[in-house]
Amino acid sequence: EQYAVVPPGVDPLPTVPAAEARRSLGVPDGRPVVAFVGRLTRIKRPDRAVDAMRAVREAGIDAHLVVAGDGDLRHTTERRAAVLGDAVTFLGWTSDIGRVLSAADVIVLTSDNEGMPVTLVEAAHAGVPAVATDVGGVAEVVADGTTGLVVAPTAAAVGEGLVGLLGDPERRGRMGTAATAAAARHFTTASMVGAHTAIYEEVLS
């Protein structure tokens, strides 16, 4: 009882209309978009994201993967993603994550380990549901079955989750709406400041 947990406060990122975002990122119209945002390093498992997208394509869903980030596995990941042909775009480092989220239908997180993934909070504020591996604090951000899907840390499980959401726009929309509402309740600057204030008031009383 001596501890209090205060979720991080994250302000919503600026967004633009989806069509405008996709044009500026060079993403073809008519394809559902999956966003991977993060460092291309071993712990983030970008290989798992690529393999999951292969499963999505093999399921007959003409989806597009946008990879925002860079790292020591950039070239390895690009080679692995060659099988996706023109269905993948590597942006490298970008500061305009709001534009990436504006273009996305789903965000994917494939890590072997995480703390409290702020990227998933930013996606929730933007109304983008997640398919994320069940590691670290992921389940504290993504309510499985409500604001996204929390899955086993395997390419097969991530691929199955993506197929499920990309193939069901209505469900995806409900999850996106629920994600925005949850982020507004739990992950804003105001809620973080309020939680800190409550701690001080309790201690002082």
PDB file of N, CA and C in Angstrom, residues 107-150:
ATOM      1  N   ILE A 107      -1.840  -0.514 -35.693  1.00  0.00           N
ATOM      2  CA  ILE A 107      -0.431  -0.435 -35.337  1.00  0.00           C
ATOM      3  C   ILE A 107      -0.005  -1.796 -34.804  1.00  0.00           C
ATOM      4  N   VAL A 108       1.204  -2.208 -35.155  1.00  0.00           N
ATOM      5  CA  VAL A 108       1.697  -3.509 -34.714  1.00  0.00           C
ATOM      6  C   VAL A 108       2.937  -3.301 -33.854  1.00  0.00           C
ATOM      7  N   LEU A 109       2.988  -4.011 -32.734  1.00  0.00           N
ATOM      8  CA  LEU A 109       4.160  -4.006 -31.860  1.00  0.00           C
ATOM      9  C   LEU A 109       4.562  -5.456 -31.665  1.00  0.00           C
ATOM     10  N   THR A 110       5.817  -5.784 -31.978  1.00  0.00           N
ATOM     11  CA  THR A 110       6.242  -7.184 -32.041  1.00  0.00           C
ATOM     12  C   THR A 110       7.397  -7.495 -31.100  1.00  0.00           C
ATOM     13  N   SER A 111       7.610  -6.651 -30.105  1.00  0.00           N
ATOM     14  CA  SER A 111       8.791  -6.727 -29.249  1.00  0.00           C
ATOM     15  C   SER A 111       8.853  -7.985 -28.395  1.00  0.00           C
ATOM     16  N   ASP A 112      10.084  -8.319 -27.983  1.00  0.00           N
ATOM     17  CA  ASP A 112      10.308  -9.362 -26.981  1.00  0.00           C
ATOM     18  C   ASP A 112      10.237  -8.802 -25.573  1.00  0.00           C
ATOM     19  N   ASN A 113      10.391  -7.483 -25.444  1.00  0.00           N
ATOM     20  CA  ASN A 113      10.324  -6.844 -24.133  1.00  0.00           C
ATOM     21  C   ASN A 113       9.953  -5.378 -24.314  1.00  0.00           C
ATOM     22  N   GLU A 114       9.191  -4.844 -23.381  1.00  0.00           N
ATOM     23  CA  GLU A 114       8.786  -3.446 -23.414  1.00  0.00           C
ATOM     24  C   GLU A 114       8.631  -2.943 -21.982  1.00  0.00           C
ATOM     25  N   GLY A 115       8.708  -1.630 -21.815  1.00  0.00           N
ATOM     26  CA  GLY A 115       8.287  -1.024 -20.565  1.00  0.00           C
ATOM     27  C   GLY A 115       6.823  -0.659 -20.720  1.00  0.00           C
ATOM     28  N   MET A 116       6.526   0.628 -20.674  1.00  0.00           N
ATOM     29  CA  MET A 116       5.196   1.132 -20.986  1.00  0.00           C
ATOM     30  C   MET A 116       5.280   1.772 -22.364  1.00  0.00           C
ATOM     31  N   PRO A 117       4.821   1.087 -23.395  1.00  0.00           N
ATOM     32  CA  PRO A 117       5.057   1.552 -24.775  1.00  0.00           C
ATOM     33  C   PRO A 117       4.251   2.799 -25.130  1.00  0.00           C
ATOM     34  N   VAL A 118       4.914   3.940 -25.144  1.00  0.00           N
ATOM     35  CA  VAL A 118       4.263   5.215 -25.428  1.00  0.00           C
ATOM     36  C   VAL A 118       3.694   5.240 -26.841  1.00  0.00           C
ATOM     37  N   THR A 119       4.337   4.552 -27.761  1.00  0.00           N
ATOM     38  CA  THR A 119       3.830   4.511 -29.139  1.00  0.00           C
ATOM     39  C   THR A 119       2.402   3.979 -29.191  1.00  0.00           C
ATOM     40  N   LEU A 120       2.098   2.991 -28.367  1.00  0.00           N
ATOM     41  CA  LEU A 120       0.738   2.443 -28.341  1.00  0.00           C
ATOM     42  C   LEU A 120      -0.241   3.446 -27.749  1.00  0.00           C
ATOM     43  N   VAL A 121       0.218   4.252 -26.802  1.00  0.00           N
ATOM     44  CA  VAL A 121      -0.642   5.303 -26.251  1.00  0.00           C
ATOM     45  C   VAL A 121      -0.919   6.354 -27.317  1.00  0.00           C
ATOM     46  N   GLU A 122       0.115   6.750 -28.057  1.00  0.00           N
ATOM     47  CA  GLU A 122      -0.065   7.726 -29.132  1.00  0.00           C
ATOM     48  C   GLU A 122      -1.025   7.191 -30.180  1.00  0.00           C
ATOM     49  N   ALA A 123      -0.904   5.910 -30.500  1.00  0.00           N
ATOM     50  CA  ALA A 123      -1.809   5.295 -31.476  1.00  0.00           C
ATOM     51  C   ALA A 123      -3.242   5.295 -30.955  1.00  0.00           C
ATOM     52  N   ALA A 124      -3.416   4.982 -29.682  1.00  0.00           N
ATOM     53  CA  ALA A 124      -4.759   4.979 -29.097  1.00  0.00           C
ATOM     54  C   ALA A 124      -5.392   6.358 -29.181  1.00  0.00           C
ATOM     55  N   HIS A 125      -4.624   7.412 -28.856  1.00  0.00           N
ATOM     56  CA  HIS A 125      -5.144   8.775 -28.976  1.00  0.00           C
ATOM     57  C   HIS A 125      -5.590   9.061 -30.404  1.00  0.00           C
ATOM     58  N   ALA A 126      -4.901   8.465 -31.383  1.00  0.00           N
ATOM     59  CA  ALA A 126      -5.230   8.695 -32.789  1.00  0.00           C
ATOM     60  C   ALA A 126      -6.330   7.759 -33.292  1.00  0.00           C
ATOM     61  N   GLY A 127      -6.860   6.907 -32.418  1.00  0.00           N
ATOM     62  CA  GLY A 127      -7.935   6.000 -32.813  1.00  0.00           C
ATOM     63  C   GLY A 127      -7.475   4.802 -33.605  1.00  0.00           C
ATOM     64  N   VAL A 128      -6.212   4.408 -33.413  1.00  0.00           N
ATOM     65  CA  VAL A 128      -5.650   3.272 -34.148  1.00  0.00           C
ATOM     66  C   VAL A 128      -5.531   2.075 -33.200  1.00  0.00           C
ATOM     67  N   PRO A 129      -6.266   1.001 -33.438  1.00  0.00           N
ATOM     68  CA  PRO A 129      -6.156  -0.179 -32.577  1.00  0.00           C
ATOM     69  C   PRO A 129      -4.825  -0.884 -32.798  1.00  0.00           C
ATOM     70  N   ALA A 130      -4.439  -1.689 -31.818  1.00  0.00           N
ATOM     71  CA  ALA A 130      -3.128  -2.334 -31.860  1.00  0.00           C
ATOM     72  C   ALA A 130      -3.247  -3.845 -31.905  1.00  0.00           C
ATOM     73  N   VAL A 131      -2.259  -4.457 -32.539  1.00  0.00           N
ATOM     74  CA  VAL A 131      -1.968  -5.879 -32.356  1.00  0.00           C
ATOM     75  C   VAL A 131      -0.571  -5.912 -31.763  1.00  0.00           C
ATOM     76  N   ALA A 132      -0.460  -6.331 -30.506  1.00  0.00           N
ATOM     77  CA  ALA A 132       0.797  -6.187 -29.784  1.00  0.00           C
ATOM     78  C   ALA A 132       1.113  -7.442 -28.983  1.00  0.00           C
ATOM     79  N   THR A 133       2.392  -7.752 -28.895  1.00  0.00           N
ATOM     80  CA  THR A 133       2.824  -8.927 -28.145  1.00  0.00           C
ATOM     81  C   THR A 133       2.669  -8.693 -26.642  1.00  0.00           C
ATOM     82  N   ASP A 134       2.366  -9.761 -25.939  1.00  0.00           N
ATOM     83  CA  ASP A 134       2.067  -9.692 -24.506  1.00  0.00           C
ATOM     84  C   ASP A 134       3.363  -9.683 -23.704  1.00  0.00           C
ATOM     85  N   VAL A 135       4.019  -8.533 -23.693  1.00  0.00           N
ATOM     86  CA  VAL A 135       5.290  -8.387 -22.977  1.00  0.00           C
ATOM     87  C   VAL A 135       5.259  -7.076 -22.200  1.00  0.00           C
ATOM     88  N   GLY A 136       6.028  -7.009 -21.109  1.00  0.00           N
ATOM     89  CA  GLY A 136       6.153  -5.776 -20.348  1.00  0.00           C
ATOM     90  C   GLY A 136       4.811  -5.179 -19.983  1.00  0.00           C
ATOM     91  N   GLY A 137       4.673  -3.870 -20.198  1.00  0.00           N
ATOM     92  CA  GLY A 137       3.455  -3.165 -19.828  1.00  0.00           C
ATOM     93  C   GLY A 137       2.429  -3.051 -20.940  1.00  0.00           C
ATOM     94  N   VAL A 138       2.552  -3.857 -21.983  1.00  0.00           N
ATOM     95  CA  VAL A 138       1.637  -3.761 -23.125  1.00  0.00           C
ATOM     96  C   VAL A 138       0.177  -3.920 -22.694  1.00  0.00           C
ATOM     97  N   ALA A 139      -0.099  -4.921 -21.859  1.00  0.00           N
ATOM     98  CA  ALA A 139      -1.476  -5.183 -21.459  1.00  0.00           C
ATOM     99  C   ALA A 139      -2.053  -4.078 -20.575  1.00  0.00           C
ATOM    100  N   GLU A 140      -1.203  -3.177 -20.064  1.00  0.00           N
ATOM    101  CA  GLU A 140      -1.697  -2.030 -19.310  1.00  0.00           C
ATOM    102  C   GLU A 140      -2.158  -0.918 -20.243  1.00  0.00           C
ATOM    103  N   VAL A 141      -1.742  -0.975 -21.491  1.00  0.00           N
ATOM    104  CA  VAL A 141      -2.139   0.024 -22.483  1.00  0.00           C
ATOM    105  C   VAL A 141      -3.245  -0.511 -23.380  1.00  0.00           C
ATOM    106  N   VAL A 142      -3.107  -1.746 -23.844  1.00  0.00           N
ATOM    107  CA  VAL A 142      -4.062  -2.348 -24.772  1.00  0.00           C
ATOM    108  C   VAL A 142      -4.987  -3.293 -24.008  1.00  0.00           C
ATOM    109  N   ALA A 143      -6.269  -2.986 -24.010  1.00  0.00           N
ATOM    110  CA  ALA A 143      -7.266  -3.870 -23.408  1.00  0.00           C
ATOM    111  C   ALA A 143      -7.627  -4.920 -24.447  1.00  0.00           C
ATOM    112  N   ASP A 144      -7.165  -6.149 -24.228  1.00  0.00           N
ATOM    113  CA  ASP A 144      -7.320  -7.205 -25.220  1.00  0.00           C
ATOM    114  C   ASP A 144      -8.793  -7.428 -25.566  1.00  0.00           C
ATOM    115  N   GLY A 145      -9.095  -7.355 -26.853  1.00  0.00           N
ATOM    116  CA  GLY A 145     -10.449  -7.559 -27.326  1.00  0.00           C
ATOM    117  C   GLY A 145     -11.309  -6.313 -27.305  1.00  0.00           C
ATOM    118  N   THR A 146     -10.799  -5.227 -26.702  1.00  0.00           N
ATOM    119  CA  THR A 146     -11.563  -3.990 -26.601  1.00  0.00           C
ATOM    120  C   THR A 146     -10.904  -2.843 -27.353  1.00  0.00           C
ATOM    121  N   THR A 147      -9.626  -2.587 -27.088  1.00  0.00           N
ATOM    122  CA  THR A 147      -8.917  -1.503 -27.784  1.00  0.00           C
ATOM    123  C   THR A 147      -7.862  -2.052 -28.745  1.00  0.00           C
ATOM    124  N   GLY A 148      -7.796  -3.349 -28.854  1.00  0.00           N
ATOM    125  CA  GLY A 148      -6.822  -4.015 -29.718  1.00  0.00           C
ATOM    126  C   GLY A 148      -6.693  -5.460 -29.303  1.00  0.00           C
ATOM    127  N   LEU A 149      -5.620  -6.089 -29.753  1.00  0.00           N
ATOM    128  CA  LEU A 149      -5.382  -7.488 -29.445  1.00  0.00           C
ATOM    129  C   LEU A 149      -3.997  -7.638 -28.831  1.00  0.00           C
ATOM    130  N   VAL A 150      -3.931  -8.361 -27.714  1.00  0.00           N
ATOM    131  CA  VAL A 150      -2.668  -8.687 -27.061  1.00  0.00           C
ATOM    132  C   VAL A 150      -2.414 -10.172 -27.331  1.00  0.00           C
TER     133      VAL A 150
END
